[in-house]
């Protein structure tokens, strides 16, 4: 009788161990699927942010080019005024003639 009780205990122990191992494996698989979903979401958000940053850079580059053009225009006008004061003739640019 004692031997059959021991066999039952071993079987129960084996069932518990297998149950724990299968539970851990199932949780690990679930976590892998969740991790893949999180990575996919992050990649989509990263792509959206990169597109927004590219748009902002393009806008900034356009604004900077306009500011540089205004500064260059002011520099040319200042040079003509200085040239006029000191008797040096500086020809007008085509952009200023319009």
CSV table of N, CA and C in Angstrom, one decimal:
chain,number,residue,atom,x,y,z
A,1,UNK,N,0.8,-1.2,0.0
A,1,UNK,CA,0.0,0.0,0.0
A,1,UNK,C,0.8,1.3,0.0
A,2,UNK,N,1.9,1.1,0.8
A,2,UNK,CA,2.8,2.3,0.8
A,2,UNK,C,3.4,2.6,-0.6
A,3,UNK,N,3.6,1.6,-1.3
A,3,UNK,CA,4.3,1.8,-2.6
A,3,UNK,C,3.3,2.5,-3.5
A,4,UNK,N,2.0,2.1,-3.5
A,4,UNK,CA,1.0,2.8,-4.4
A,4,UNK,C,0.8,4.2,-4.0
A,5,UNK,N,0.9,4.5,-2.7
A,5,UNK,CA,0.8,5.9,-2.2
A,5,UNK,C,1.9,6.7,-2.7
A,6,UNK,N,3.1,6.1,-2.7
A,6,UNK,CA,4.3,6.8,-3.1
A,6,UNK,C,4.2,7.1,-4.6
A,7,UNK,N,3.7,6.1,-5.4
A,7,UNK,CA,3.5,6.3,-6.8
A,7,UNK,C,2.5,7.4,-7.1
A,8,UNK,N,1.4,7.5,-6.3
A,8,UNK,CA,0.5,8.6,-6.5
A,8,UNK,C,1.1,9.9,-6.2
A,9,UNK,N,1.9,10.0,-5.2
A,9,UNK,CA,2.6,11.2,-4.8
A,9,UNK,C,3.5,11.6,-6.0
A,10,UNK,N,4.3,10.7,-6.5
A,10,UNK,CA,5.2,11.0,-7.6
A,10,UNK,C,4.4,11.5,-8.8
A,11,UNK,N,3.3,10.8,-9.1
A,11,UNK,CA,2.5,11.2,-10.3
A,11,UNK,C,1.9,12.6,-10.0
A,12,UNK,N,1.5,12.9,-8.8
A,12,UNK,CA,1.0,14.3,-8.5
A,12,UNK,C,2.1,15.3,-8.6
A,13,UNK,N,3.3,14.9,-8.1
A,13,UNK,CA,4.4,15.8,-8.2
A,13,UNK,C,4.8,16.1,-9.7
A,14,UNK,N,4.8,15.1,-10.5
A,14,UNK,CA,5.1,15.2,-11.9
A,14,UNK,C,4.0,16.1,-12.6
A,15,UNK,N,2.8,15.9,-12.3
A,15,UNK,CA,1.7,16.7,-12.9
A,15,UNK,C,1.9,18.1,-12.5
A,16,UNK,N,2.2,18.4,-11.2
A,16,UNK,CA,2.4,19.8,-10.8
A,16,UNK,C,3.6,20.4,-11.5
A,17,UNK,N,4.7,19.7,-11.6
A,17,UNK,CA,5.8,20.2,-12.3
A,17,UNK,C,5.5,20.5,-13.8
A,18,UNK,N,4.9,19.6,-14.4
A,18,UNK,CA,4.5,19.8,-15.9
A,18,UNK,C,3.5,21.0,-16.0
A,19,UNK,N,2.6,21.1,-15.1
A,19,UNK,CA,1.7,22.2,-15.1
A,19,UNK,C,2.4,23.5,-15.0
A,20,UNK,N,3.3,23.6,-14.1
A,20,UNK,CA,4.1,24.8,-13.9
A,20,UNK,C,5.0,25.1,-15.1
A,21,UNK,N,5.6,24.1,-15.7
A,21,UNK,CA,6.4,24.3,-16.9
A,21,UNK,C,5.6,24.8,-18.0
A,22,UNK,N,4.4,24.2,-18.2
A,22,UNK,CA,3.6,24.6,-19.3
A,22,UNK,C,3.0,26.0,-19.1
A,23,UNK,N,2.7,26.3,-17.9
A,23,UNK,CA,2.2,27.7,-17.6
A,23,UNK,C,3.3,28.7,-17.9
A,24,UNK,N,4.5,28.5,-17.4
A,24,UNK,CA,5.6,29.4,-17.7
A,24,UNK,C,5.8,29.5,-19.2
A,25,UNK,N,5.8,28.4,-19.9
A,25,UNK,CA,6.0,28.5,-21.4
A,25,UNK,C,4.9,29.3,-22.1
A,26,UNK,N,3.6,29.1,-21.6
A,26,UNK,CA,2.5,29.8,-22.2
A,26,UNK,C,2.6,31.3,-21.9
A,27,UNK,N,3.1,31.7,-20.7
A,27,UNK,CA,3.3,33.1,-20.3
A,27,UNK,C,4.4,33.7,-21.2
A,28,UNK,N,5.5,32.9,-21.4
A,28,UNK,CA,6.6,33.4,-22.2
A,28,UNK,C,6.1,33.7,-23.6
A,29,UNK,N,5.3,32.8,-24.2
A,29,UNK,CA,4.8,33.0,-25.5
A,29,UNK,C,3.9,34.2,-25.6
A,30,UNK,N,3.1,34.4,-24.6
A,30,UNK,CA,2.2,35.5,-24.6
A,30,UNK,C,3.0,36.8,-24.5
A,31,UNK,N,4.0,36.8,-23.7
A,31,UNK,CA,4.9,38.0,-23.5
A,31,UNK,C,5.6,38.3,-24.8
A,32,UNK,N,6.0,37.3,-25.6
A,32,UNK,CA,6.7,37.5,-26.9
A,32,UNK,C,5.7,38.2,-27.9
A,33,UNK,N,4.5,37.7,-27.9
A,33,UNK,CA,3.5,38.3,-28.8
A,33,UNK,C,3.3,39.8,-28.4
A,34,UNK,N,3.2,40.0,-27.1
A,34,UNK,CA,2.9,41.4,-26.6
A,34,UNK,C,4.1,42.3,-27.0
A,35,UNK,N,5.3,41.7,-26.8
A,35,UNK,CA,6.6,42.5,-27.2
A,35,UNK,C,6.6,42.8,-28.6
A,36,UNK,N,6.2,41.9,-29.5
A,36,UNK,CA,6.2,42.1,-30.9
A,36,UNK,C,5.2,43.2,-31.2
A,37,UNK,N,4.0,43.2,-30.6
A,37,UNK,CA,3.0,44.3,-30.8
A,37,UNK,C,3.5,45.6,-30.4
A,38,UNK,N,4.2,45.7,-29.2
A,38,UNK,CA,4.7,46.9,-28.7
A,38,UNK,C,5.8,47.5,-29.7
A,39,UNK,N,6.6,46.6,-30.2
A,39,UNK,CA,7.7,47.0,-31.2
A,39,UNK,C,7.0,47.6,-32.4
A,40,UNK,N,6.0,46.9,-32.9
A,40,UNK,CA,5.3,47.4,-34.1
A,40,UNK,C,4.7,48.8,-33.9
A,41,UNK,N,4.1,49.0,-32.7
A,41,UNK,CA,3.6,50.3,-32.4
A,41,UNK,C,4.7,51.3,-32.3
A,42,UNK,N,5.8,51.0,-31.7
A,42,UNK,CA,6.9,51.9,-31.6
A,42,UNK,C,7.4,52.3,-33.0
A,43,UNK,N,7.5,51.3,-33.9
A,43,UNK,CA,8.1,51.6,-35.2
A,43,UNK,C,7.1,52.5,-36.0
A,44,UNK,N,5.8,52.3,-35.8
A,44,UNK,CA,4.8,53.2,-36.5
A,44,UNK,C,4.9,54.6,-35.9
A,45,UNK,N,5.1,54.7,-34.6
A,45,UNK,CA,5.2,56.1,-34.0
A,45,UNK,C,6.5,56.7,-34.4
A,46,UNK,N,7.6,55.9,-34.5
A,46,UNK,CA,8.9,56.4,-34.9
A,46,UNK,C,8.8,57.0,-36.4
A,47,UNK,N,8.1,56.2,-37.2
A,47,UNK,CA,8.0,56.7,-38.6
A,47,UNK,C,7.2,58.0,-38.7
A,48,UNK,N,6.1,58.1,-37.9
A,48,UNK,CA,5.3,59.3,-37.9
A,48,UNK,C,6.2,60.5,-37.4
A,49,UNK,N,6.9,60.3,-36.3
A,49,UNK,CA,7.8,61.3,-35.8
A,49,UNK,C,8.9,61.8,-36.8
A,50,UNK,N,9.4,60.8,-37.5
A,50,UNK,CA,10.5,61.1,-38.5
A,50,UNK,C,9.9,61.9,-39.6
A,51,UNK,N,8.6,61.6,-40.0
A,51,UNK,CA,8.0,62.4,-41.1
A,51,UNK,C,7.7,63.8,-40.6
A,52,UNK,N,7.3,64.0,-39.4
A,52,UNK,CA,7.0,65.3,-38.8
A,52,UNK,C,8.3,66.1,-38.7
A,53,UNK,N,9.4,65.4,-38.3
A,53,UNK,CA,10.7,66.1,-38.1
A,53,UNK,C,11.2,66.6,-39.5
A,54,UNK,N,11.0,65.7,-40.5
A,54,UNK,CA,11.4,66.1,-41.9
A,54,UNK,C,10.7,67.3,-42.4
A,55,UNK,N,9.4,67.3,-42.1
A,55,UNK,CA,8.6,68.5,-42.5
A,55,UNK,C,9.0,69.7,-41.8
A,56,UNK,N,9.3,69.6,-40.5
A,56,UNK,CA,9.7,70.8,-39.7
A,56,UNK,C,11.1,71.3,-40.2
A,57,UNK,N,12.0,70.3,-40.6
A,57,UNK,CA,13.3,70.7,-41.1
A,57,UNK,C,13.1,71.4,-42.4
A,58,UNK,N,12.2,70.9,-43.3
A,58,UNK,CA,12.0,71.6,-44.6
A,58,UNK,C,11.5,73.0,-44.4
A,59,UNK,N,10.5,73.1,-43.5
A,59,UNK,CA,10.0,74.5,-43.2
A,59,UNK,C,11.1,75.4,-42.6
A,60,UNK,N,11.9,74.9,-41.7
A,60,UNK,CA,12.9,75.7,-41.1
A,60,UNK,C,14.0,76.1,-42.2
A,61,UNK,N,14.3,75.2,-43.0
A,61,UNK,CA,15.3,75.5,-44.1
A,61,UNK,C,14.8,76.6,-45.0
A,62,UNK,N,13.5,76.5,-45.3
A,62,UNK,CA,12.9,77.5,-46.2
A,62,UNK,C,12.9,78.9,-45.5
A,63,UNK,N,12.5,78.9,-44.2
A,63,UNK,CA,12.5,80.2,-43.5
A,63,UNK,C,14.0,80.7,-43.3
A,64,UNK,N,14.9,79.8,-43.1
A,64,UNK,CA,16.3,80.3,-43.0
A,64,UNK,C,16.8,80.8,-44.3
A,65,UNK,N,16.4,80.2,-45.4
A,65,UNK,CA,16.9,80.7,-46.7
A,65,UNK,C,16.3,82.1,-46.9
A,66,UNK,N,15.0,82.3,-46.5
A,66,UNK,CA,14.4,83.6,-46.7
A,66,UNK,C,15.1,84.7,-45.8
A,67,UNK,N,15.4,84.3,-44.6
A,67,UNK,CA,16.1,85.2,-43.7
A,67,UNK,C,17.5,85.6,-44.3
A,68,UNK,N,18.2,84.6,-44.8
A,68,UNK,CA,19.5,84.8,-45.4
A,68,UNK,C,19.4,85.8,-46.6
A,69,UNK,N,18.4,85.6,-47.4
A,69,UNK,CA,18.2,86.5,-48.5
A,69,UNK,C,17.9,87.9,-48.1
A,70,UNK,N,17.1,88.1,-47.0
A,70,UNK,CA,16.9,89.4,-46.5
A,70,UNK,C,18.1,90.0,-46.0
A,71,UNK,N,18.9,89.2,-45.2
A,71,UNK,CA,20.2,89.8,-44.7
A,71,UNK,C,21.1,90.2,-45.9
A,72,UNK,N,21.2,89.3,-46.9
A,72,UNK,CA,22.1,89.6,-48.0
A,72,UNK,C,21.6,90.9,-48.7
A,73,UNK,N,20.3,91.0,-48.8
A,73,UNK,CA,19.8,92.2,-49.5
A,73,UNK,C,20.1,93.5,-48.7
A,74,UNK,N,20.0,93.4,-47.3
A,74,UNK,CA,20.4,94.5,-46.5
A,74,UNK,C,21.9,94.8,-46.6
A,75,UNK,N,22.7,93.7,-46.7
A,75,UNK,CA,24.1,94.0,-46.8
A,75,UNK,C,24.4,94.7,-48.1
A,76,UNK,N,23.8,94.3,-49.2
A,76,UNK,CA,24.0,95.0,-50.5
A,76,UNK,C,23.6,96.4,-50.4
A,77,UNK,N,22.4,96.7,-49.8
A,77,UNK,CA,22.0,98.1,-49.7
A,77,UNK,C,22.9,98.9,-48.8
A,78,UNK,N,23.4,98.3,-47.7
A,78,UNK,CA,24.4,99.0,-46.8
A,78,UNK,C,25.7,99.3,-47.6
A,79,UNK,N,26.1,98.3,-48.4
A,79,UNK,CA,27.3,98.5,-49.2
A,79,UNK,C,27.1,99.6,-50.2
A,80,UNK,N,26.0,99.7,-50.8
A,80,UNK,CA,25.7,100.8,-51.8
A,80,UNK,C,25.7,102.2,-51.1
A,81,UNK,N,25.1,102.2,-49.9
A,81,UNK,CA,25.1,103.5,-49.1
A,81,UNK,C,26.5,103.9,-48.7
A,82,UNK,N,27.3,102.9,-48.3
A,82,UNK,CA,28.6,103.2,-47.9
A,82,UNK,C,29.4,103.7,-49.1
A,83,UNK,N,29.2,103.0,-50.2
A,83,UNK,CA,29.9,103.3,-51.5
A,83,UNK,C,29.5,104.8,-51.9
A,84,UNK,N,28.2,105.1,-51.7
A,84,UNK,CA,27.8,106.4,-52.1
A,84,UNK,C,28.5,107.5,-51.2
A,85,UNK,N,28.6,107.2,-49.9
A,85,UNK,CA,29.2,108.1,-49.0
A,85,UNK,C,30.7,108.3,-49.3
A,86,UNK,N,31.3,107.3,-49.7
A,86,UNK,CA,32.8,107.4,-49.9
A,86,UNK,C,33.1,107.6,-51.4
A,87,UNK,N,32.1,107.7,-52.2
A,87,UNK,CA,32.4,108.0,-53.6
A,87,UNK,C,32.7,106.8,-54.5
A,88,UNK,N,32.3,105.6,-54.0
A,88,UNK,CA,32.6,104.4,-54.8
A,88,UNK,C,31.2,103.9,-55.3
A,89,UNK,N,31.2,103.7,-56.6
A,89,UNK,CA,29.9,103.2,-57.2
A,89,UNK,C,29.8,101.7,-57.2
A,90,UNK,N,28.7,101.2,-56.6
A,90,UNK,CA,28.5,99.8,-56.5
A,90,UNK,C,27.3,99.5,-57.3
A,91,UNK,N,27.4,98.7,-58.4
A,91,UNK,CA,26.2,98.4,-59.2
A,91,UNK,C,25.1,97.7,-58.5
A,92,UNK,N,23.9,98.0,-58.9
A,92,UNK,CA,22.7,97.4,-58.3
A,92,UNK,C,22.6,95.9,-58.8
A,93,UNK,N,22.0,95.1,-57.9
A,93,UNK,CA,21.8,93.7,-58.3
A,93,UNK,C,20.5,93.6,-59.1
A,94,UNK,N,20.3,92.6,-59.8
A,94,UNK,CA,19.1,92.4,-60.6
A,94,UNK,C,17.9,92.3,-59.7
A,95,UNK,N,18.0,91.7,-58.5
A,95,UNK,CA,16.9,91.6,-57.6
A,95,UNK,C,16.4,93.0,-57.1
A,96,UNK,N,17.4,93.9,-56.9
A,96,UNK,CA,17.1,95.2,-56.4
A,96,UNK,C,16.5,96.1,-57.5
A,97,UNK,N,16.7,95.8,-58.8
A,97,UNK,CA,16.2,96.6,-59.9
A,97,UNK,C,14.7,96.4,-60.1
A,98,UNK,N,14.2,95.2,-59.7
A,98,UNK,CA,12.8,94.9,-60.0
A,98,UNK,C,11.9,95.7,-59.1
